[in-house]
Amino acid sequence: MSAADGTSVQERTDKLEGLGCKRKRVEDARFTQGKGKYVDDMKLPGMVFGDFVRSPYGHARIKKIDKSKALALPGVKAVLTADDLKPLNLHYMPTLAGDVQAVLAVDKVLFQGQEVAFVVATDRYIAADAVELIEVEYEDLPCVIDPLKAMDKDAPVLRHDLEGKTEGAHGARRHHNHIFTWEVGDAAATDKALGSAEVVAKEFLSYQRVHPCPLETCGCVASMDKINSHLTVWGTFQAPHAVRTVASLISGIPEHKIRIVSPDIGGGFGNKVGVYPGYICSIVASIVLGVPVKWIEDRIENLTATAFARDYHMTGEIAATKDGRITALKCHVVADHGAFDACADPTKFPAGFFNICTGSYDIPTAFLSVDGVYTNKAPGGVAYRCSFRVTEASYFIERMIDVLARKLNMDPAEVRRKNFIRKEQFPYKSALGWEYDSGDYDTAFDKALAAVDYKGLRAEQKKNREDFAAGKTRSLMGIGIAFFTEIVGAGPVKNCDILGLGMFDSCEIRIHPTGSAIARLGTISQGQGHATTFAQILATEIGLPASMITVEEGDTDTAPYGLGTYGSRSTPVAGAATAMAGRKIRAKAQMIAAYLLEVHDSDLEWDVDRFQVKGAPDRFKTMQEIAFAAYNKAIPGIEPGLEAVSYYDPPNMTYPFGAYICVADIDVDTGVTAIRRFYALDDCGTRINPMIIEGQVHGGLTEALAIAMGQEIAYDENGNVSGGSLLDFFLPTAVETPAWETDFTVTPSPHHPIGAKGVGESPNVGGVSAFSNAVCDAFAHLGLTHTQMPHDHWRVWKTAQKLGLVE
Amino acid sequence: MAKMHVKMTVNGGEVEALAEPRTLLIHFLREQLSLTGPHVGCDTSHCGACTVDLDGKSVKSCTVFVAQANGASVTTIEGIANADGTLHVLQEMFREHHGLQCGFCTPGMITRAYRLLQENPNPTETEIRYGISGNLCRCTGYQNIVKAIRAAADQLSGKKEAAE
Amino acid sequence: MIPAAFDYHRPASLDDAVKLLAQYGDEARVVAGGHSLIPMMKLRLAQPGHLVDLQDIAALKGIKDTGAGFEIGAMTTQREIIQSAALTAACPILKEAAEQIADPQIRYCGTLGGNVANGDPGNDMPAIMLALDAVYLAKGPAGTRELKARDFYESAYATKLKEGEILTTIRIPKPPAGHGSAYVKQKRKIGDYATAAAAVVLTMSGGKCASAAVSLTNVGDTALFAAAAGAALVGSSLDQAAIDKAVQAAVGIAQPSKDTRGPVDFRKSVAGVMVRRAIEAAAKRAR
């Protein structure tokens, strides 16, 4: 159908490059030419460099720090220790989890790599030289490394600063290394169901400590303008507004005198959510010295001192009927939080959203308890490319389903199908308290199984097992299934806050007279392509081409307050704010159009990029025309201008889901696992930009591969870190990474303005368990129910050895 | 220690400067020449974010002293575009095929791919994967990078781009 | 990760380089490709006061076919080895090994001389040199010495190279035409050192193994020459029993330490698998 101006609806829709368009990214022009602006690219007049002296010990008393030699080195401007910060009350900083963390070690060090002194010098080379010249005397103390032993009676006391503090941020502390206990669900009913069940499967699952390891490490430039008492900090911040508020609370500088800017960020994956000692020390040094101070950590510092992820040790019990209907689920977790509780979780959720651990299944009764403990390891506990602790939860339930399937001697696909929450059960209230918004699991699962010819794969596996038994091959085939449900888009202000800040998000739109626009958001892209996709959301909402809409994020002086980008919350929350702000624009535009067309506004209807008179499509005003009129016509009863702001408090989380199937071949003699095939079906609701979604899935699966098959930040009994550089910490190259197959179904979120659910983290959440299930499945016929990650060569070989397959 | 006089050709232009011999080439390029395209990702020569072209070889400039590069010819991402200012086909294809996300590995990746295609104008997928195996990417899972490089090879060799 | 300061020297001749080493003694280190030394310097595990860069010394470059063998200049890069058609035709294991070293960028810089001289048990080329029975030429103030690769390695980072000497040339005898060889390496990912790797060079005559050399990478203090493993193959038809015996002999001398690649029993076992696979591949390639 053609409009009066001769263009078809399709042509006009295409021109917008709105929802559903595989729009090319606007960010790429600068990145492909080396013109991105990352924090380490900044150069300010008079800028000096900070560097840390770090602890070589896991646990030790600091007897003496001698900085005289360093201070004597030409070019050294200052050396800060905890003693220098104490008078400012900045030697400890609040963490996101209601604990405190030493900015610089106070009296003792609690993990290898901990910040002990901060050196400031005219360039980074001199700073590094000065670090070598600082002499620290330590007295070694015994370490707590195994989290399962952290609460032993005779375990060393780690946090002397908390001595006598029996009440923590999340309730009573019952041991000097205890942080919190968090319980959800009905313990009595769950125990009863377990006691009377026909079948109970039990397993201990350890999810190792890993690290998000974005390619760009953390860093900042702090600049105190003493004349105007104005502090600006540029840095790798996934949540710039929250950093501003924290910086104001800590420093006493009024919030309006602080500007936080996140420039381009070279990947975050959760690593850049927290506040690190480097930021605080840079700010203090800039205040003291009156010049800009740059601090950029190196990779070893990044891996050993900034926020780790996972380190969850989970005991699961799952009860079922003989024919595979699950009747109850119980889970106990020991959560290793390291030396300080710096987890990045909403305040009321000390174990994040781990209580999504009933997964995609209709489980009538469940109980979860989580004990958080201190150990001599780096603090953190961030959501590494997942919503808060959802990867751990998904790994737990998807592994437990397979464990149950072995016990029942049923196909793991069959157990899943039997227990799915049915389409008609949504919105579904889970036993552990969540309300799942929408889902159609059976359709997605059927599509996935058909796509890989699941029956055929099982037949092939049967043959492979016969051949292996007959000595014809030394390779075992494993098929791993995961059917995950994510919980993202934190979150409703009624129950989600961080440091008391409700987890809404925001968008402010200004339409310019000539029909272009700028949208500013409280989020910050770290590669997700917000400048591209948020413009698409807006293009569809307001009828201006995406190419005419600038999206700006990351500068607290210009952006409306927002809680930032992590936990796949940008599309569910800020994306919704964008749509809602766009709708406010459109509502005003309708009144302007009505005036221009001399009709009542209820006589108008929206059509792609214009308001037209109902029944008379040749009478219309395009959004571009309306924009000009907004600034040019004196319209009775309507303010000039065309702007809107929306703060969006989501009514619920969104619940993306997906079906992943992994086919792996294991060489039992070497422990080498080859990923033959990986199929990923994602349902993230409405799809804004399929090209970007696919890219997110590829990336998330690759990170899942890395975690499942090799990543580990390990500590020896003396607290020494191994896996602290990219020689050992497994980041797969293009050679180890297989080609990914992607697919989708679309089940929109009923409560999100455009039905989108978020996707960036699903592939990590679903991927890890799919890989792990494939490895366990390869040995299942030999009696294996579970083997711990990471499934690197030696651990797989050890598994084969225990099963008697190798000597 | 004394600074030394360094002279090299960078992106086609002569550069002279004083620098400590220990200055890493990546720091010399980024801080003294303000060529901030190549990045530091790992410090241990594993990630390739600092990749530049040095006398016709792809090298990791975090593991080269400026003194070693004295007299050499260096090309960074800033020098990859065509002489007329238009983008190099690789730069276009990375955008076309969504071969980048956060952009941090991209300069090194494109600079490496540039040399790879000079040496092997018609690489197979496997050859591309091995060819870029000194460059880590945390965002893309490489799939679209491989696709972009293959597409660039097709364009450079005059073949028609395969329809999507 | 910033190295400590040093003075930089770039001699134009081998004699000048040797003089510099004599002048600065243990303060001086030579740098070839730099990809072993510079990371150590950035971690400040090495802090030479004087760095002697060998890149301008023409005498250290090039691959010369002497008929009986090759004389390869120490500064020849891994990439140049991979690209040398003559080397690959006569001695394909060199290319096969070079391609498994680190990654493309590092192979442009990394040199054969650096790889064999610094005594890192994780380096791949020493095992190849052991299998090929290579000879290293070392020049010092007292002149040039010949050192057999099989006698060269003492312990981790300790070799027969004396202070003040520069390894200048690698002399490799051509294995007989029709020989079979293989280098099989298990690693966690591109850029990693071997969990274990094995090199095998063998010849066949009338269906029997006429000669065999077996060596191992990264399962001991140095690369290991498994003489008994080679001896176990000679005279056999490379039947399973002989291969089993060779594997057993090779694993018998492996003394890997536990590291992030795995525990001792695993790394020993992998060494055995690598040896087995290398023998089988070499046997297939032999004529």
Short mmCIF file of N, CA and C in Angstrom, two decimals, chain A residues 281-327:
data_model
loop_
_atom_site.label_atom_id
_atom_site.label_comp_id
_atom_site.label_asym_id
_atom_site.label_seq_id
_atom_site.Cartn_x
_atom_site.Cartn_y
_atom_site.Cartn_z
N CYS A 281 42.53 5.46 45.14
CA CYS A 281 43.88 6.00 45.30
C CYS A 281 44.16 7.08 44.26
N SER A 282 43.67 6.89 43.05
CA SER A 282 43.90 7.90 42.01
C SER A 282 43.19 9.20 42.39
N ILE A 283 41.99 9.06 42.91
CA ILE A 283 41.24 10.26 43.31
C ILE A 283 41.96 10.98 44.44
N VAL A 284 42.37 10.21 45.44
CA VAL A 284 43.07 10.82 46.58
C VAL A 284 44.35 11.49 46.09
N ALA A 285 45.09 10.81 45.24
CA ALA A 285 46.35 11.36 44.76
C ALA A 285 46.12 12.64 43.96
N SER A 286 45.06 12.66 43.20
CA SER A 286 44.78 13.86 42.42
C SER A 286 44.37 15.02 43.33
N ILE A 287 43.64 14.69 44.38
CA ILE A 287 43.26 15.74 45.34
C ILE A 287 44.52 16.27 46.04
N VAL A 288 45.41 15.35 46.41
CA VAL A 288 46.63 15.75 47.12
C VAL A 288 47.57 16.54 46.20
N LEU A 289 47.74 16.05 44.98
CA LEU A 289 48.76 16.64 44.10
C LEU A 289 48.20 17.74 43.20
N GLY A 290 46.91 17.76 43.01
CA GLY A 290 46.31 18.80 42.18
C GLY A 290 46.55 18.61 40.69
N VAL A 291 46.94 17.42 40.29
CA VAL A 291 47.12 17.13 38.86
C VAL A 291 46.36 15.84 38.54
N PRO A 292 46.07 15.62 37.26
CA PRO A 292 45.38 14.37 36.91
C PRO A 292 46.27 13.16 37.17
N VAL A 293 45.66 12.11 37.67
CA VAL A 293 46.40 10.88 37.98
C VAL A 293 45.79 9.73 37.18
N LYS A 294 46.65 9.04 36.43
CA LYS A 294 46.18 7.88 35.66
C LYS A 294 46.63 6.60 36.34
N TRP A 295 45.72 5.67 36.44
CA TRP A 295 46.07 4.33 36.93
C TRP A 295 45.48 3.31 35.98
N ILE A 296 46.36 2.47 35.42
CA ILE A 296 45.91 1.39 34.54
C ILE A 296 46.56 0.10 35.04
N GLU A 297 45.74 -0.88 35.39
CA GLU A 297 46.34 -2.12 35.89
C GLU A 297 46.87 -2.95 34.73
N ASP A 298 47.83 -3.82 35.04
CA ASP A 298 48.26 -4.74 33.99
C ASP A 298 47.45 -6.03 34.11
N ARG A 299 47.69 -6.96 33.20
CA ARG A 299 46.83 -8.15 33.14
C ARG A 299 46.96 -9.01 34.39
N ILE A 300 48.17 -9.14 34.90
CA ILE A 300 48.34 -9.98 36.08
C ILE A 300 47.59 -9.37 37.26
N GLU A 301 47.67 -8.06 37.39
CA GLU A 301 46.91 -7.38 38.45
C GLU A 301 45.42 -7.59 38.24
N ASN A 302 44.99 -7.49 36.99
CA ASN A 302 43.57 -7.66 36.69
C ASN A 302 43.08 -9.04 37.13
N LEU A 303 43.86 -10.07 36.77
CA LEU A 303 43.41 -11.44 37.06
C LEU A 303 43.53 -11.79 38.53
N THR A 304 44.46 -11.16 39.23
CA THR A 304 44.70 -11.58 40.60
C THR A 304 44.07 -10.66 41.64
N ALA A 305 43.69 -9.44 41.27
CA ALA A 305 43.20 -8.52 42.30
C ALA A 305 41.81 -7.94 42.04
N THR A 306 41.39 -7.85 40.80
CA THR A 306 40.03 -7.33 40.59
C THR A 306 39.05 -8.49 40.51
N ALA A 307 37.78 -8.11 40.45
CA ALA A 307 36.71 -9.06 40.77
C ALA A 307 36.73 -10.37 39.98
N PHE A 308 36.77 -11.44 40.74
CA PHE A 308 36.62 -12.79 40.20
C PHE A 308 35.13 -13.10 40.06
N ALA A 309 34.84 -14.30 39.58
CA ALA A 309 33.45 -14.76 39.49
C ALA A 309 33.36 -16.22 39.92
N ARG A 310 32.12 -16.62 40.25
CA ARG A 310 31.78 -18.00 40.67
C ARG A 310 32.43 -18.35 42.01
N ASP A 311 33.14 -19.49 42.06
CA ASP A 311 33.65 -20.02 43.33
C ASP A 311 32.47 -20.42 44.22
N TYR A 312 31.57 -21.21 43.65
CA TYR A 312 30.38 -21.72 44.34
C TYR A 312 30.52 -23.24 44.47
N HIS A 313 30.25 -23.71 45.65
CA HIS A 313 30.42 -25.14 45.93
C HIS A 313 29.09 -25.67 46.44
N MET A 314 28.44 -26.45 45.57
CA MET A 314 27.01 -26.69 45.72
C MET A 314 26.71 -28.17 45.95
N THR A 315 25.92 -28.43 46.98
CA THR A 315 25.45 -29.79 47.22
C THR A 315 23.97 -29.84 46.87
N GLY A 316 23.65 -30.71 45.95
CA GLY A 316 22.27 -30.77 45.48
C GLY A 316 21.62 -32.10 45.79
N GLU A 317 20.36 -32.04 46.08
CA GLU A 317 19.55 -33.26 46.21
C GLU A 317 18.28 -33.04 45.41
N ILE A 318 17.96 -34.01 44.58
CA ILE A 318 16.77 -33.86 43.75
C ILE A 318 15.94 -35.13 43.88
N ALA A 319 14.65 -34.92 44.13
CA ALA A 319 13.76 -36.06 44.35
C ALA A 319 12.81 -36.19 43.17
N ALA A 320 12.47 -37.45 42.84
CA ALA A 320 11.58 -37.66 41.70
C ALA A 320 10.81 -38.95 41.87
N THR A 321 9.76 -39.04 41.06
CA THR A 321 9.06 -40.32 40.97
C THR A 321 9.86 -41.24 40.07
N LYS A 322 9.52 -42.51 40.10
CA LYS A 322 10.27 -43.47 39.28
C LYS A 322 10.19 -43.16 37.80
N ASP A 323 9.09 -42.56 37.41
CA ASP A 323 8.97 -42.24 35.98
C ASP A 323 9.50 -40.84 35.65
N GLY A 324 10.18 -40.21 36.60
CA GLY A 324 10.93 -39.01 36.24
C GLY A 324 10.28 -37.68 36.53
N ARG A 325 9.22 -37.68 37.31
CA ARG A 325 8.60 -36.39 37.64
C ARG A 325 9.27 -35.85 38.90
N ILE A 326 9.87 -34.66 38.81
CA ILE A 326 10.61 -34.11 39.95
C ILE A 326 9.63 -33.65 41.02
N THR A 327 9.95 -34.01 42.26
CA THR A 327 9.05 -33.65 43.36
C THR A 327 9.67 -32.64 44.32
#
